[in-house]
Amino acid sequence: MGYSWIQSTWVGHDSGHYNVMPSRGLNRLVQVVSGNCIAGISIGWWKRNHNAHHIACNSLDFDPDLQHMPLFAVSSKFFSSLTSVYYDRKMVFDSLSRFFISYQHWTYYPVMCVARVNLFAQSILLLLSNKVIPGRWQELVGISVFWIWYSLVISFLPNWGERVMFVLASFAITGIQHVQFTLNHFSGDVYVGPPRGNDWFEKQTAGTVNITCPWWMDWFHGGLQFQVEHHLFPRLPRCNLRRVSPIVQQYCKKHNLTYKSASFIDANRKTLEVLRNAAMQARDLANPMPKNLVWEAVNTHG
């Protein structure tokens, strides 16, 4: 189940960027089936979020893919309580945020195992909001289809113990994909402010990290292994990303642009290093912040 969700998400990602079918109508059908019906995630929510991410890659206040307060912060710049332009709210760094962020390098993988819950919630909240959503009823029907068939599958299991284990296992396996999403950008360069047209290319390459892998593992990464190429050419089908990679590398070398690539293991290590560095800065008691009893108890010495 977990791996089927991962693969359906790759199809939804592809169809959301460009037409994988001969007509827009069929392409829309692929989007709704792969995203809403199979994965339970609104393709409309994903496109809104993902388009903003591509436009403002790794901008702390404009890119929603880096805005995970109070659970995660990839930079100490979040400690000044930045305002999210995408969500139109202040990301407050208070005592609760400090507590969670101080241990984010430990909670990173457990949270990724249940991160799917957040996608479900965000999808439903958007579809039930008063925002303009193209094809809202298609999306709602698709989400309903998902919850009907998924509930039926779970109901066939013999007892509640196995049902809970089935859900947890499928969510945990899908957590691999959430890890992949974050590996591509958490250890990249970040900045504050809106993207600018004259430095768009530099921001895309500096804020993105590729995953080095052999060709026979491309199915597993779904195109994210060539995230630099994907960000520069988001409408290029993933089957051609490996083909254009040497050209992009040559171009970056010629113009002294950043081109980051690491193995899956090294990318995990670098991401944890970034999270740990931010966590240690959050623990710095020299940064005045109101503290609660939980914070004091966890950080008591002697």
PDB file of N, CA and C in Angstrom, residues 162-206:
ATOM      1  N   GLU A 162      -4.553  -5.578  13.947  1.00  0.00           N
ATOM      2  CA  GLU A 162      -3.986  -5.663  12.601  1.00  0.00           C
ATOM      3  C   GLU A 162      -4.346  -4.434  11.771  1.00  0.00           C
ATOM      4  N   ARG A 163      -5.524  -3.863  12.028  1.00  0.00           N
ATOM      5  CA  ARG A 163      -5.917  -2.658  11.292  1.00  0.00           C
ATOM      6  C   ARG A 163      -4.983  -1.495  11.621  1.00  0.00           C
ATOM      7  N   VAL A 164      -4.708  -1.332  12.899  1.00  0.00           N
ATOM      8  CA  VAL A 164      -3.803  -0.254  13.318  1.00  0.00           C
ATOM      9  C   VAL A 164      -2.403  -0.471  12.746  1.00  0.00           C
ATOM     10  N   MET A 165      -1.918  -1.707  12.787  1.00  0.00           N
ATOM     11  CA  MET A 165      -0.583  -2.014  12.258  1.00  0.00           C
ATOM     12  C   MET A 165      -0.525  -1.790  10.750  1.00  0.00           C
ATOM     13  N   PHE A 166      -1.611  -2.134  10.065  1.00  0.00           N
ATOM     14  CA  PHE A 166      -1.662  -1.940   8.615  1.00  0.00           C
ATOM     15  C   PHE A 166      -1.549  -0.459   8.269  1.00  0.00           C
ATOM     16  N   VAL A 167      -2.314   0.378   8.972  1.00  0.00           N
ATOM     17  CA  VAL A 167      -2.287   1.823   8.717  1.00  0.00           C
ATOM     18  C   VAL A 167      -0.912   2.398   9.040  1.00  0.00           C
ATOM     19  N   LEU A 168      -0.371   2.027  10.197  1.00  0.00           N
ATOM     20  CA  LEU A 168       0.934   2.554  10.604  1.00  0.00           C
ATOM     21  C   LEU A 168       2.034   2.130   9.638  1.00  0.00           C
ATOM     22  N   ALA A 169       1.987   0.867   9.211  1.00  0.00           N
ATOM     23  CA  ALA A 169       3.018   0.368   8.290  1.00  0.00           C
ATOM     24  C   ALA A 169       2.947   1.058   6.939  1.00  0.00           C
ATOM     25  N   SER A 170       1.729   1.221   6.414  1.00  0.00           N
ATOM     26  CA  SER A 170       1.586   1.866   5.108  1.00  0.00           C
ATOM     27  C   SER A 170       2.002   3.335   5.179  1.00  0.00           C
ATOM     28  N   PHE A 171       1.664   4.003   6.288  1.00  0.00           N
ATOM     29  CA  PHE A 171       2.075   5.397   6.466  1.00  0.00           C
ATOM     30  C   PHE A 171       3.592   5.503   6.595  1.00  0.00           C
ATOM     31  N   ALA A 172       4.199   4.582   7.355  1.00  0.00           N
ATOM     32  CA  ALA A 172       5.648   4.629   7.572  1.00  0.00           C
ATOM     33  C   ALA A 172       6.414   4.416   6.274  1.00  0.00           C
ATOM     34  N   ILE A 173       5.938   3.468   5.446  1.00  0.00           N
ATOM     35  CA  ILE A 173       6.600   3.233   4.159  1.00  0.00           C
ATOM     36  C   ILE A 173       6.502   4.481   3.280  1.00  0.00           C
ATOM     37  N   THR A 174       5.341   5.124   3.279  1.00  0.00           N
ATOM     38  CA  THR A 174       5.182   6.344   2.503  1.00  0.00           C
ATOM     39  C   THR A 174       6.047   7.462   3.061  1.00  0.00           C
ATOM     40  N   GLY A 175       6.434   7.345   4.338  1.00  0.00           N
ATOM     41  CA  GLY A 175       7.331   8.331   4.938  1.00  0.00           C
ATOM     42  C   GLY A 175       8.651   8.428   4.208  1.00  0.00           C
ATOM     43  N   ILE A 176       9.052   7.355   3.522  1.00  0.00           N
ATOM     44  CA  ILE A 176      10.274   7.402   2.713  1.00  0.00           C
ATOM     45  C   ILE A 176      10.184   8.523   1.690  1.00  0.00           C
ATOM     46  N   GLN A 177       8.999   8.679   1.102  1.00  0.00           N
ATOM     47  CA  GLN A 177       8.816   9.729   0.098  1.00  0.00           C
ATOM     48  C   GLN A 177       8.892  11.116   0.726  1.00  0.00           C
ATOM     49  N   HIS A 178       8.353  11.263   1.922  1.00  0.00           N
ATOM     50  CA  HIS A 178       8.434  12.561   2.600  1.00  0.00           C
ATOM     51  C   HIS A 178       9.879  12.896   2.943  1.00  0.00           C
ATOM     52  N   VAL A 179      10.657  11.888   3.283  1.00  0.00           N
ATOM     53  CA  VAL A 179      12.091  12.101   3.486  1.00  0.00           C
ATOM     54  C   VAL A 179      12.731  12.576   2.187  1.00  0.00           C
ATOM     55  N   GLN A 180      12.370  11.935   1.075  1.00  0.00           N
ATOM     56  CA  GLN A 180      12.918  12.342  -0.224  1.00  0.00           C
ATOM     57  C   GLN A 180      12.595  13.793  -0.537  1.00  0.00           C
ATOM     58  N   PHE A 181      11.358  14.217  -0.250  1.00  0.00           N
ATOM     59  CA  PHE A 181      10.966  15.598  -0.504  1.00  0.00           C
ATOM     60  C   PHE A 181      11.881  16.571   0.233  1.00  0.00           C
ATOM     61  N   THR A 182      12.184  16.262   1.485  1.00  0.00           N
ATOM     62  CA  THR A 182      12.962  17.188   2.307  1.00  0.00           C
ATOM     63  C   THR A 182      14.455  17.116   2.004  1.00  0.00           C
ATOM     64  N   LEU A 183      14.952  15.946   1.606  1.00  0.00           N
ATOM     65  CA  LEU A 183      16.381  15.832   1.293  1.00  0.00           C
ATOM     66  C   LEU A 183      16.801  16.790   0.189  1.00  0.00           C
ATOM     67  N   ASN A 184      15.910  17.050  -0.751  1.00  0.00           N
ATOM     68  CA  ASN A 184      16.253  17.873  -1.908  1.00  0.00           C
ATOM     69  C   ASN A 184      16.439  19.345  -1.566  1.00  0.00           C
ATOM     70  N   HIS A 185      15.943  19.786  -0.388  1.00  0.00           N
ATOM     71  CA  HIS A 185      15.983  21.225  -0.122  1.00  0.00           C
ATOM     72  C   HIS A 185      16.398  21.610   1.299  1.00  0.00           C
ATOM     73  N   PHE A 186      16.226  20.747   2.283  1.00  0.00           N
ATOM     74  CA  PHE A 186      16.526  21.124   3.660  1.00  0.00           C
ATOM     75  C   PHE A 186      17.996  21.518   3.838  1.00  0.00           C
ATOM     76  N   SER A 187      18.906  20.886   3.103  1.00  0.00           N
ATOM     77  CA  SER A 187      20.323  21.212   3.242  1.00  0.00           C
ATOM     78  C   SER A 187      20.810  22.187   2.178  1.00  0.00           C
ATOM     79  N   GLY A 188      19.880  22.725   1.382  1.00  0.00           N
ATOM     80  CA  GLY A 188      20.251  23.722   0.381  1.00  0.00           C
ATOM     81  C   GLY A 188      20.356  25.111   0.985  1.00  0.00           C
ATOM     82  N   ASP A 189      20.828  26.071   0.206  1.00  0.00           N
ATOM     83  CA  ASP A 189      20.939  27.452   0.671  1.00  0.00           C
ATOM     84  C   ASP A 189      19.541  28.062   0.801  1.00  0.00           C
ATOM     85  N   VAL A 190      19.351  28.863   1.845  1.00  0.00           N
ATOM     86  CA  VAL A 190      18.060  29.512   2.079  1.00  0.00           C
ATOM     87  C   VAL A 190      18.250  31.021   2.086  1.00  0.00           C
ATOM     88  N   TYR A 191      17.149  31.741   1.943  1.00  0.00           N
ATOM     89  CA  TYR A 191      17.190  33.198   1.976  1.00  0.00           C
ATOM     90  C   TYR A 191      15.843  33.722   2.428  1.00  0.00           C
ATOM     91  N   VAL A 192      15.789  34.984   2.779  1.00  0.00           N
ATOM     92  CA  VAL A 192      14.548  35.635   3.199  1.00  0.00           C
ATOM     93  C   VAL A 192      14.173  36.686   2.158  1.00  0.00           C
ATOM     94  N   GLY A 193      12.904  36.704   1.787  1.00  0.00           N
ATOM     95  CA  GLY A 193      12.451  37.689   0.821  1.00  0.00           C
ATOM     96  C   GLY A 193      11.883  37.039  -0.425  1.00  0.00           C
ATOM     97  N   PRO A 194      11.326  37.860  -1.317  1.00  0.00           N
ATOM     98  CA  PRO A 194      10.712  37.320  -2.539  1.00  0.00           C
ATOM     99  C   PRO A 194      11.762  36.925  -3.567  1.00  0.00           C
ATOM    100  N   PRO A 195      11.437  36.003  -4.462  1.00  0.00           N
ATOM    101  CA  PRO A 195      12.357  35.661  -5.551  1.00  0.00           C
ATOM    102  C   PRO A 195      12.434  36.816  -6.549  1.00  0.00           C
ATOM    103  N   ARG A 196      13.567  36.940  -7.196  1.00  0.00           N
ATOM    104  CA  ARG A 196      13.761  38.002  -8.185  1.00  0.00           C
ATOM    105  C   ARG A 196      14.118  37.387  -9.524  1.00  0.00           C
ATOM    106  N   GLY A 197      13.623  37.976 -10.586  1.00  0.00           N
ATOM    107  CA  GLY A 197      13.807  37.410 -11.908  1.00  0.00           C
ATOM    108  C   GLY A 197      15.252  37.309 -12.342  1.00  0.00           C
ATOM    109  N   ASN A 198      16.102  38.237 -11.885  1.00  0.00           N
ATOM    110  CA  ASN A 198      17.483  38.238 -12.369  1.00  0.00           C
ATOM    111  C   ASN A 198      18.390  37.278 -11.602  1.00  0.00           C
ATOM    112  N   ASP A 199      17.882  36.649 -10.541  1.00  0.00           N
ATOM    113  CA  ASP A 199      18.703  35.648  -9.844  1.00  0.00           C
ATOM    114  C   ASP A 199      17.951  34.333  -9.662  1.00  0.00           C
ATOM    115  N   TRP A 200      16.926  34.130 -10.487  1.00  0.00           N
ATOM    116  CA  TRP A 200      16.106  32.924 -10.362  1.00  0.00           C
ATOM    117  C   TRP A 200      16.938  31.668 -10.573  1.00  0.00           C
ATOM    118  N   PHE A 201      17.768  31.645 -11.606  1.00  0.00           N
ATOM    119  CA  PHE A 201      18.575  30.465 -11.926  1.00  0.00           C
ATOM    120  C   PHE A 201      19.491  30.126 -10.754  1.00  0.00           C
ATOM    121  N   GLU A 202      20.151  31.156 -10.185  1.00  0.00           N
ATOM    122  CA  GLU A 202      21.076  30.929  -9.077  1.00  0.00           C
ATOM    123  C   GLU A 202      20.356  30.390  -7.843  1.00  0.00           C
ATOM    124  N   LYS A 203      19.161  30.937  -7.561  1.00  0.00           N
ATOM    125  CA  LYS A 203      18.406  30.496  -6.392  1.00  0.00           C
ATOM    126  C   LYS A 203      17.956  29.041  -6.549  1.00  0.00           C
ATOM    127  N   GLN A 204      17.589  28.652  -7.767  1.00  0.00           N
ATOM    128  CA  GLN A 204      17.129  27.278  -7.993  1.00  0.00           C
ATOM    129  C   GLN A 204      18.260  26.277  -7.786  1.00  0.00           C
ATOM    130  N   THR A 205      19.438  26.576  -8.297  1.00  0.00           N
ATOM    131  CA  THR A 205      20.555  25.632  -8.172  1.00  0.00           C
ATOM    132  C   THR A 205      21.128  25.626  -6.759  1.00  0.00           C
ATOM    133  N   ALA A 206      21.193  26.791  -6.114  1.00  0.00           N
ATOM    134  CA  ALA A 206      21.781  26.867  -4.778  1.00  0.00           C
ATOM    135  C   ALA A 206      20.886  26.217  -3.730  1.00  0.00           C
TER     136      ALA A 206
END
